[in-house]
Short mmCIF file of C-alpha atoms and ligand atoms in Angstrom, two decimals:
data_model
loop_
_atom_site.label_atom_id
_atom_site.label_comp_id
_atom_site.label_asym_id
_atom_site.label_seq_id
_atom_site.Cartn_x
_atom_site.Cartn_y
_atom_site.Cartn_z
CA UNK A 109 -23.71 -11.62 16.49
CA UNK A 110 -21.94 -13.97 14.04
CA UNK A 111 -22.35 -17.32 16.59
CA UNK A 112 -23.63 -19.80 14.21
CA UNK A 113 -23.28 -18.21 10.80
CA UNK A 114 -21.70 -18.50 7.82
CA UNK A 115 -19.04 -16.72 6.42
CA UNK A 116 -19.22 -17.12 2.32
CA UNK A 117 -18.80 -13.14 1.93
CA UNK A 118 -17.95 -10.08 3.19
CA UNK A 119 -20.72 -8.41 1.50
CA UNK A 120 -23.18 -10.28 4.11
CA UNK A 121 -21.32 -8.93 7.18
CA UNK A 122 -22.36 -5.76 8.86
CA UNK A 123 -19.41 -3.20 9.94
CA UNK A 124 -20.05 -3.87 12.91
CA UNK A 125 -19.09 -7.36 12.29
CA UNK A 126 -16.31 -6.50 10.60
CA UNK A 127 -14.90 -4.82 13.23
CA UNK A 128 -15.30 -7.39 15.27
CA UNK A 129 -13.56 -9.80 13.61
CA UNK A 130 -10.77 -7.21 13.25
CA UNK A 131 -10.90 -6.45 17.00
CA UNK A 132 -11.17 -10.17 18.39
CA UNK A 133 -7.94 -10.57 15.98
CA UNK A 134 -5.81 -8.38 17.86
CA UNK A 135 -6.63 -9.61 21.04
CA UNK A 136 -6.22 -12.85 20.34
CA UNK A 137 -2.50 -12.16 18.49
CA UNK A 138 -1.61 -10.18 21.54
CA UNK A 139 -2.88 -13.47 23.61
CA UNK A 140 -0.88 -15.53 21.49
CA UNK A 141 1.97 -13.51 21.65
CA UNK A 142 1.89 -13.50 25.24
CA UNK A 143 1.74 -17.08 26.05
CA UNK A 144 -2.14 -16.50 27.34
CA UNK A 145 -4.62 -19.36 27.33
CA UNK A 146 -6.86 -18.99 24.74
CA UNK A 147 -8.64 -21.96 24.12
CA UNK A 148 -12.12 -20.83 22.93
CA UNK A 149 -12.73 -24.10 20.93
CA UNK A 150 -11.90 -26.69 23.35
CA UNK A 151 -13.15 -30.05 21.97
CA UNK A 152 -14.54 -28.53 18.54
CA UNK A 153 -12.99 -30.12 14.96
CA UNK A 154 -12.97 -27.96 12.24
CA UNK A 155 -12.95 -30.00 8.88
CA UNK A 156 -11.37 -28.64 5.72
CA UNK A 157 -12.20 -29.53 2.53
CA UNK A 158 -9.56 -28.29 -0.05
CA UNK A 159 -10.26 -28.43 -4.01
CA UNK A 160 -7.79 -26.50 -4.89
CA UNK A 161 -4.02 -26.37 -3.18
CA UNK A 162 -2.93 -23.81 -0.39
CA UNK A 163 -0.17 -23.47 2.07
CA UNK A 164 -1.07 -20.40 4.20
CA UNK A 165 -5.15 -20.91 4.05
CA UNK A 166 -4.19 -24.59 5.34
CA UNK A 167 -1.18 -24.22 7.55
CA UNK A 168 -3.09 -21.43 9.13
CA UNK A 169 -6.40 -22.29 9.85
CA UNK A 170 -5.03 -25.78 10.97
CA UNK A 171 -2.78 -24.13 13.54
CA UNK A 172 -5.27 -21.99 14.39
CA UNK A 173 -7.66 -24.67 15.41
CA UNK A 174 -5.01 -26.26 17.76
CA UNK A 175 -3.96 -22.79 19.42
CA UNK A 176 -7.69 -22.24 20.05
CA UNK A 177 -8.00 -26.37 21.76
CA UNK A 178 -9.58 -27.65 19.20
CA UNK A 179 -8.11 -29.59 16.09
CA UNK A 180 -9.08 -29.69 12.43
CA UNK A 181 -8.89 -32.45 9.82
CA UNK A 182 -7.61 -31.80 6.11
CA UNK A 183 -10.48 -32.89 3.40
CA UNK A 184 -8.78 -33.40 0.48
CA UNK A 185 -10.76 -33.95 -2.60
CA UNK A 186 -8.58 -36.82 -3.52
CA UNK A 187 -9.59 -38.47 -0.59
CA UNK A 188 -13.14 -37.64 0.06
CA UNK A 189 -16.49 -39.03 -1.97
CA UNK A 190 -16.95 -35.77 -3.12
CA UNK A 191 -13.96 -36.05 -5.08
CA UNK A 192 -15.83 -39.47 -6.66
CA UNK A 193 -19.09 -37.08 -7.25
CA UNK A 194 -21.03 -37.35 -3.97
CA UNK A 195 -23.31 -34.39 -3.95
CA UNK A 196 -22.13 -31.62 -2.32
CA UNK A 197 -25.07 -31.53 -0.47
CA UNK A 198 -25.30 -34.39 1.28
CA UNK A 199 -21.74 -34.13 2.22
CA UNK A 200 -22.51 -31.23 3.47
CA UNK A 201 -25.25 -33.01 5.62
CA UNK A 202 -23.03 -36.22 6.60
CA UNK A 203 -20.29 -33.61 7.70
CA UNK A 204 -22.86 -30.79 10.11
CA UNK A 205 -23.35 -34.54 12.16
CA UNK A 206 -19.20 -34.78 13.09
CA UNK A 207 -17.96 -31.53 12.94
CA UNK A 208 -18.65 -28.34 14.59
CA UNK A 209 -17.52 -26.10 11.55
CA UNK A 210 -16.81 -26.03 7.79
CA UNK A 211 -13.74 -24.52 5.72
CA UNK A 212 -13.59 -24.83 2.39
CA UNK A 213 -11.55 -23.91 -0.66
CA UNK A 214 -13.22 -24.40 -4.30
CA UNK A 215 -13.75 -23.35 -7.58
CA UNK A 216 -17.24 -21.96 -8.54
CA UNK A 217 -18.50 -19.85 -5.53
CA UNK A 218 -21.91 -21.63 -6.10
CA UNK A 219 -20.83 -25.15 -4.61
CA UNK A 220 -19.60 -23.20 -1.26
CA UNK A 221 -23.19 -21.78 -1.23
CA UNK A 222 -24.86 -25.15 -1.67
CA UNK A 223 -22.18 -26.81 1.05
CA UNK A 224 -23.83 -23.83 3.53
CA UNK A 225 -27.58 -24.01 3.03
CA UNK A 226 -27.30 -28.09 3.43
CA UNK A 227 -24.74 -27.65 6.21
CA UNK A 228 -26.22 -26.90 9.72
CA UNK A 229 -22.75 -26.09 11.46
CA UNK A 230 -21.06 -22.82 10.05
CA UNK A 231 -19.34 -22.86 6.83
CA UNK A 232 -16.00 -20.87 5.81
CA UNK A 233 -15.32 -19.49 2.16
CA UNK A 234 -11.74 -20.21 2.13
CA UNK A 235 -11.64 -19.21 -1.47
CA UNK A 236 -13.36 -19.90 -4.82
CA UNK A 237 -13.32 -18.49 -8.27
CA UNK A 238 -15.36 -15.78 -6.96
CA UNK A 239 -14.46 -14.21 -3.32
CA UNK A 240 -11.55 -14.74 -0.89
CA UNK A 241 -13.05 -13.16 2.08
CA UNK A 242 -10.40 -14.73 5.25
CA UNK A 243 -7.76 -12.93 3.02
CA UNK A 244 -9.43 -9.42 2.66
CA UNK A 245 -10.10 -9.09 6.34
CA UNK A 246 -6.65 -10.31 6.77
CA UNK A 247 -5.51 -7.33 4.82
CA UNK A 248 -8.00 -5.49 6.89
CA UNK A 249 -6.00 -6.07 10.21
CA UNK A 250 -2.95 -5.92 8.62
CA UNK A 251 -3.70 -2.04 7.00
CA UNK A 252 -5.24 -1.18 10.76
CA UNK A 253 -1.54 -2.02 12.08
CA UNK A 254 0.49 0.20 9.58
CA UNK A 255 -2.30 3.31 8.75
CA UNK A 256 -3.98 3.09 12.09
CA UNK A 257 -7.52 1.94 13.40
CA UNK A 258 -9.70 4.21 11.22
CA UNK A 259 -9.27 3.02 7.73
CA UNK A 260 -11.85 5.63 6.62
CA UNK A 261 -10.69 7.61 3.35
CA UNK A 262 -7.35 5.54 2.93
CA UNK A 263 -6.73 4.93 -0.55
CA UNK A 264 -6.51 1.13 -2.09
CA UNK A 265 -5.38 0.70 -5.35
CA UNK A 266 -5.35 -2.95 -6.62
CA UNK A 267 -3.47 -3.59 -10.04
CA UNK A 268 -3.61 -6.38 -12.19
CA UNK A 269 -5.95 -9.49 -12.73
CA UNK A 270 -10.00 -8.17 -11.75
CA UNK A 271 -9.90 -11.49 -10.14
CA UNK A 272 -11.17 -12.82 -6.53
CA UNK A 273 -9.31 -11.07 -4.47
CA UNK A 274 -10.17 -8.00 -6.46
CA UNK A 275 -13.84 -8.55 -5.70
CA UNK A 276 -12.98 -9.27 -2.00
CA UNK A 277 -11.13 -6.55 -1.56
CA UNK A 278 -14.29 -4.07 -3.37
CA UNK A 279 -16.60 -5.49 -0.82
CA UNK A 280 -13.88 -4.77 2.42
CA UNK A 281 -13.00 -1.45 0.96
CA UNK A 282 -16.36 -0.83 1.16
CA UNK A 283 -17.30 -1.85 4.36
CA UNK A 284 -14.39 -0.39 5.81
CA UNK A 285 -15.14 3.59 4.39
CA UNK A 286 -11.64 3.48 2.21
CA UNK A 287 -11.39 4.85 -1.17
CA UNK A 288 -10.70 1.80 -3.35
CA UNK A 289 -9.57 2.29 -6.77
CA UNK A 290 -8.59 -1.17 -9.30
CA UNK A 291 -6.54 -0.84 -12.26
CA UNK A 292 -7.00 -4.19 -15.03
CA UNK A 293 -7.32 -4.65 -18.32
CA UNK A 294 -10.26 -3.49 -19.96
CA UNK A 295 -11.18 -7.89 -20.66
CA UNK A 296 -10.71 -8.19 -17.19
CA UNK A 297 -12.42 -6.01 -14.76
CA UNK A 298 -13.46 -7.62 -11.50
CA UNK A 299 -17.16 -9.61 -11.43
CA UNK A 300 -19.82 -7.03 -12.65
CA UNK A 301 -22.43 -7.90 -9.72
CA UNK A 302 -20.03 -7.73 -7.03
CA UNK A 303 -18.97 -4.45 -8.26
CA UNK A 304 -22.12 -3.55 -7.94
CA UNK A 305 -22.81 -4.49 -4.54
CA UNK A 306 -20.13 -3.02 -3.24
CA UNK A 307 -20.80 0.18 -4.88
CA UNK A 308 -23.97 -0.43 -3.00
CA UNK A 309 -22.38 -0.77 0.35
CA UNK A 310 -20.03 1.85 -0.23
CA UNK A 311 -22.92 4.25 -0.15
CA UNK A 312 -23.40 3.57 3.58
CA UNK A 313 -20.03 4.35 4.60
CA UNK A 314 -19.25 6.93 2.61
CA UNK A 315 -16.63 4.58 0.53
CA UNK A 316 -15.78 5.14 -3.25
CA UNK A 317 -15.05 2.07 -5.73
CA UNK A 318 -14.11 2.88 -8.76
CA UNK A 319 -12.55 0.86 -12.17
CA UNK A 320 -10.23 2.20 -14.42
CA UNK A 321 -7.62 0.50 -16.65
CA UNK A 322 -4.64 3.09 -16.34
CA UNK A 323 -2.42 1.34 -13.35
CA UNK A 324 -0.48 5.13 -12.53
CA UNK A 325 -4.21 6.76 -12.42
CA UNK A 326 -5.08 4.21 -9.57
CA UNK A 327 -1.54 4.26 -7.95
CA UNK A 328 -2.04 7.87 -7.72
CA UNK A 329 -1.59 9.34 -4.13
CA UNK A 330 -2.59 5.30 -2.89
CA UNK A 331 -1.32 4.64 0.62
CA UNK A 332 -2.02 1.13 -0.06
CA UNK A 333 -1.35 -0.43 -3.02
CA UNK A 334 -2.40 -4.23 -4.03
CA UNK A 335 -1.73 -7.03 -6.51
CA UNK A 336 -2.16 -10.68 -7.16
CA UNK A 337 -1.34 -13.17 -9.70
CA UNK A 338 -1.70 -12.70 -13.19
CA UNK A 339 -2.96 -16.52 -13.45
CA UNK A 340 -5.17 -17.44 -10.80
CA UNK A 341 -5.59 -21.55 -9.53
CA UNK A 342 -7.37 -23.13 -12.69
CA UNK A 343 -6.54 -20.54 -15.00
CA UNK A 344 -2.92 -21.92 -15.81
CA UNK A 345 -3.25 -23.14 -18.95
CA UNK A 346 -3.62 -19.20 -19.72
CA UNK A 347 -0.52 -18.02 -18.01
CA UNK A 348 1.62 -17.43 -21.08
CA UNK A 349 -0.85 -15.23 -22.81
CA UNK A 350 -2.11 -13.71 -19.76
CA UNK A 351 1.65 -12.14 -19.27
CA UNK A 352 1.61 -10.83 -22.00
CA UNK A 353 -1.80 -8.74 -21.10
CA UNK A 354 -0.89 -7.73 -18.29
CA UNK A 355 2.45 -6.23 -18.20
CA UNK A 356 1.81 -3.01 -17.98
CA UNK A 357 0.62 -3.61 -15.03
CA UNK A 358 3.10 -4.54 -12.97
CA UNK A 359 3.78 -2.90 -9.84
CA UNK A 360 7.01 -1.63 -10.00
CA UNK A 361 9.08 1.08 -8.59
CA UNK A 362 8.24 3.42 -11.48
CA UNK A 363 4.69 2.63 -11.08
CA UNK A 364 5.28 3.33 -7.10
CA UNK A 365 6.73 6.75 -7.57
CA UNK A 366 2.90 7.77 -8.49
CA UNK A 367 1.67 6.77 -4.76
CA UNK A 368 2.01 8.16 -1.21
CA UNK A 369 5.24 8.54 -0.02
CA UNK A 370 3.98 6.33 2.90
CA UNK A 371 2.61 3.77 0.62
CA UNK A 372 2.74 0.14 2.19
CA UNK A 373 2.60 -2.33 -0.45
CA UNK A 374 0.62 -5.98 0.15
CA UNK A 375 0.26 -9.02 -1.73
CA UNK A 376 -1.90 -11.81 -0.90
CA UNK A 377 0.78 -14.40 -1.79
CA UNK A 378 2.06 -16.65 -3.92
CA UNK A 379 3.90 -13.83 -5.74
CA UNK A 380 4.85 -14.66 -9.17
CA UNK A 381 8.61 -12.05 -9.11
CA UNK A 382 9.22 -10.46 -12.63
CA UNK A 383 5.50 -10.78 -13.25
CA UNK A 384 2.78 -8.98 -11.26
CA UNK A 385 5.66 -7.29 -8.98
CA UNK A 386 9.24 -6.60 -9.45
CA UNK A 387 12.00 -8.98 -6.84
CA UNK A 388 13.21 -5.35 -5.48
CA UNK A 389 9.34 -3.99 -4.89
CA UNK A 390 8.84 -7.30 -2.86
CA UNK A 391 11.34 -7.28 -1.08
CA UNK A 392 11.77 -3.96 0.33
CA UNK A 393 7.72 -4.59 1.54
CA UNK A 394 8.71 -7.76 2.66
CA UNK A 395 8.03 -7.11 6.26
CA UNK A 396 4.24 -6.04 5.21
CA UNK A 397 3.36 -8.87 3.42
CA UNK A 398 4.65 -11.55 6.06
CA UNK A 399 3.29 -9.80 8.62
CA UNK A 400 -0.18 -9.91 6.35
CA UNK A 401 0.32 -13.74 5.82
CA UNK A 402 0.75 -14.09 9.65
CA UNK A 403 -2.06 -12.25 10.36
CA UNK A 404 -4.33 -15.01 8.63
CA UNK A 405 -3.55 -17.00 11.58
CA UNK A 406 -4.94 -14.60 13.80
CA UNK A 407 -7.93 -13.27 11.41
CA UNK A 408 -9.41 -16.50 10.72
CA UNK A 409 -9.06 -17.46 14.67
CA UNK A 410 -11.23 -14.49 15.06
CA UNK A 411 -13.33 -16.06 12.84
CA UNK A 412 -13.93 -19.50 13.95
CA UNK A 413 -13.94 -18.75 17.61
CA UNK A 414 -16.90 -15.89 16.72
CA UNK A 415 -18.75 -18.48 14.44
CA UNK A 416 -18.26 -22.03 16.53
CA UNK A 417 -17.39 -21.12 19.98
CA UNK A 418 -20.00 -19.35 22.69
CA UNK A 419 -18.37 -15.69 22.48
CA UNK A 420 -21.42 -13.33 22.97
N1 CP B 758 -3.06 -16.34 0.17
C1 CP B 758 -3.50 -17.60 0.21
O1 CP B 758 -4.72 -17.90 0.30
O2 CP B 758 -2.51 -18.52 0.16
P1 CP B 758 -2.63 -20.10 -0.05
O3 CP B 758 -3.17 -20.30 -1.45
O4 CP B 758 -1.26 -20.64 0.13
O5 CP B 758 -3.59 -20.65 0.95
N1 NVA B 759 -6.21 -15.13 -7.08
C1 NVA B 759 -5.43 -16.19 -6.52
C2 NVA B 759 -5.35 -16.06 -5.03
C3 NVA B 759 -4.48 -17.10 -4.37
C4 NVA B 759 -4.46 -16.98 -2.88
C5 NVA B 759 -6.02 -17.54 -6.91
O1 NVA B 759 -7.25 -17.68 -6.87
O2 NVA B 759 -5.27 -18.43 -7.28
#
């Protein structure tokens, strides 16, 4: 039961949970396709505190606080005391007394941590330097839709920066039984303890995680392949360098003639064109990767109605 929790990290959810967040998320995208009433969170606020910037993580969890009857109020850092050095915990104390739920975006993964043990309401990692859970069980839903329901022994291979999506996406691979393979430089392999973890849950699923720095070896007979920036938010000042690094690991069609014929192709989004993936690799999987930016909508509604509303 995930009424009243906390969701920093998909590493503390159970499969179980996992699928039912994935479940709830189709229902509730069928609802909303459908015109049905939906409004699990009638009278709740949702605040969201954003250190960093976003269009989908905010547009979409806004929205999806609305369709669900409830609204949600945009934090900025600029605006709030915390931006003036309040402690993070005793916003997170002044805030459990408004609101009914937490969303934040930040940099170290530590501060979301602090924000959840002060915070008695549920908080949402909505990114940090670390983890980008909302987006991984996005990509969940969205690899349930085009490989089918059973995502058990589907190969992922993520190319590029070992960054936070990387480490989200060891941790869902795992949860989810898939066969998850990363290709990055050997500098920049995803975190070392999440790696660990997840090789950790993989065991109980009978999921594989593996590392290796040759981008064709992971793109190898993948039905899913992955990619993010090169520069991740706060790391721009290392963007020229960093494409330099990493161009051999682009994902391009070359690189793409190694996978699965049927080989969807996702990216988290903002895509960076020329750089982490080619204009014509984009676009011909442009249908995938706006229906995985919708699907936050529905994902993280899945979410807050399973953490702040009375579903049993
Ligand atoms: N993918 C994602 O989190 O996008 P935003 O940074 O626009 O929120
Ligand atoms: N790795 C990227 C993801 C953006 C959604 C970043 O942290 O900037």
């Amino acid at each position: 039961m995930l009424q009243g929790k906390d969701l920093l990290s998909i590493h503390d959810l159970s499969v179980d949970e996992v699928d039912e967040i994935l479940e709830l998320a189709s229902e509730l995208k069928v609802m909303q396709k459908t015109g049905m009433e939906h409004h699990i969170l009638e009278g709740k606020t949702l605040g969201m505190i954003f250190e960093k910037s976003s269009t989908r993580t905010r547009v979409s969890f806004e929205t999806g606080m609305y369709q669900l009857g409830g609204q949600a109020l945009f934090l900025s850092n600029r605006d709030l005391q915390l931006g003036r050095g309040e402690p993070i915990k005793d916003t997170a104390r002044v805030l459990s007394r408004y609101l009914d739920g937490i969303m934040i975006r930040t940099y170290g993964h530590d501060r979301v941590v602090e924000l959840a043990k002060y915070a008695d309401i549920p908080v949402i990692n909505a990114l940090t330097d670390l983890l980008h859970p909302c987006q991984v069980l996005t990509d969940l839903l969205t690899i349930r839709e085009y490989k089918g329901k059973n995502l058990k022994g589907l190969k992922m291979a993520y190319v590029g920066d070992g960054n936070n999506m990387t480490n989200s996406y060891m941790y869902g691979g795992a949860k989810a039984g898939m066969e998850f393979v990363a290709a990055t430089p050997e500098d920049y392999k995803p975190d070392a303890e999440v790696t660990k973890n997840a090789i950790e849950d993989a065991k109980a699923t009978g999921a594989s995680i593996k590392l290796v720095t040759d981008p064709a070896e992971a793109v190898k007979d993948a039905d899913i392949v992955v990619t993010d920036t090169w520069a991740s938010m706060g790391q721009e000042s290392e963007h020229e360098e960093r494409k330099k690094i990493f161009a051999p690991y682009q994902v391009n069609k070359e690189l793409l003639s190694h996978a699965d014929k049927r080989v969807i192709v996702m990216h988290c989004l903002p895509a960076y064109r020329g750089e982490e993936i080619t204009e014509d690799v984009f676009e011909h999987f442009a249908p995938v990767i706006f229906d995985e930016a919708e699907n936050r909508l529905h994902t993280q509604k899945a979410i807050m109605a399973l953490l702040m509303g009375d579903i049993d």
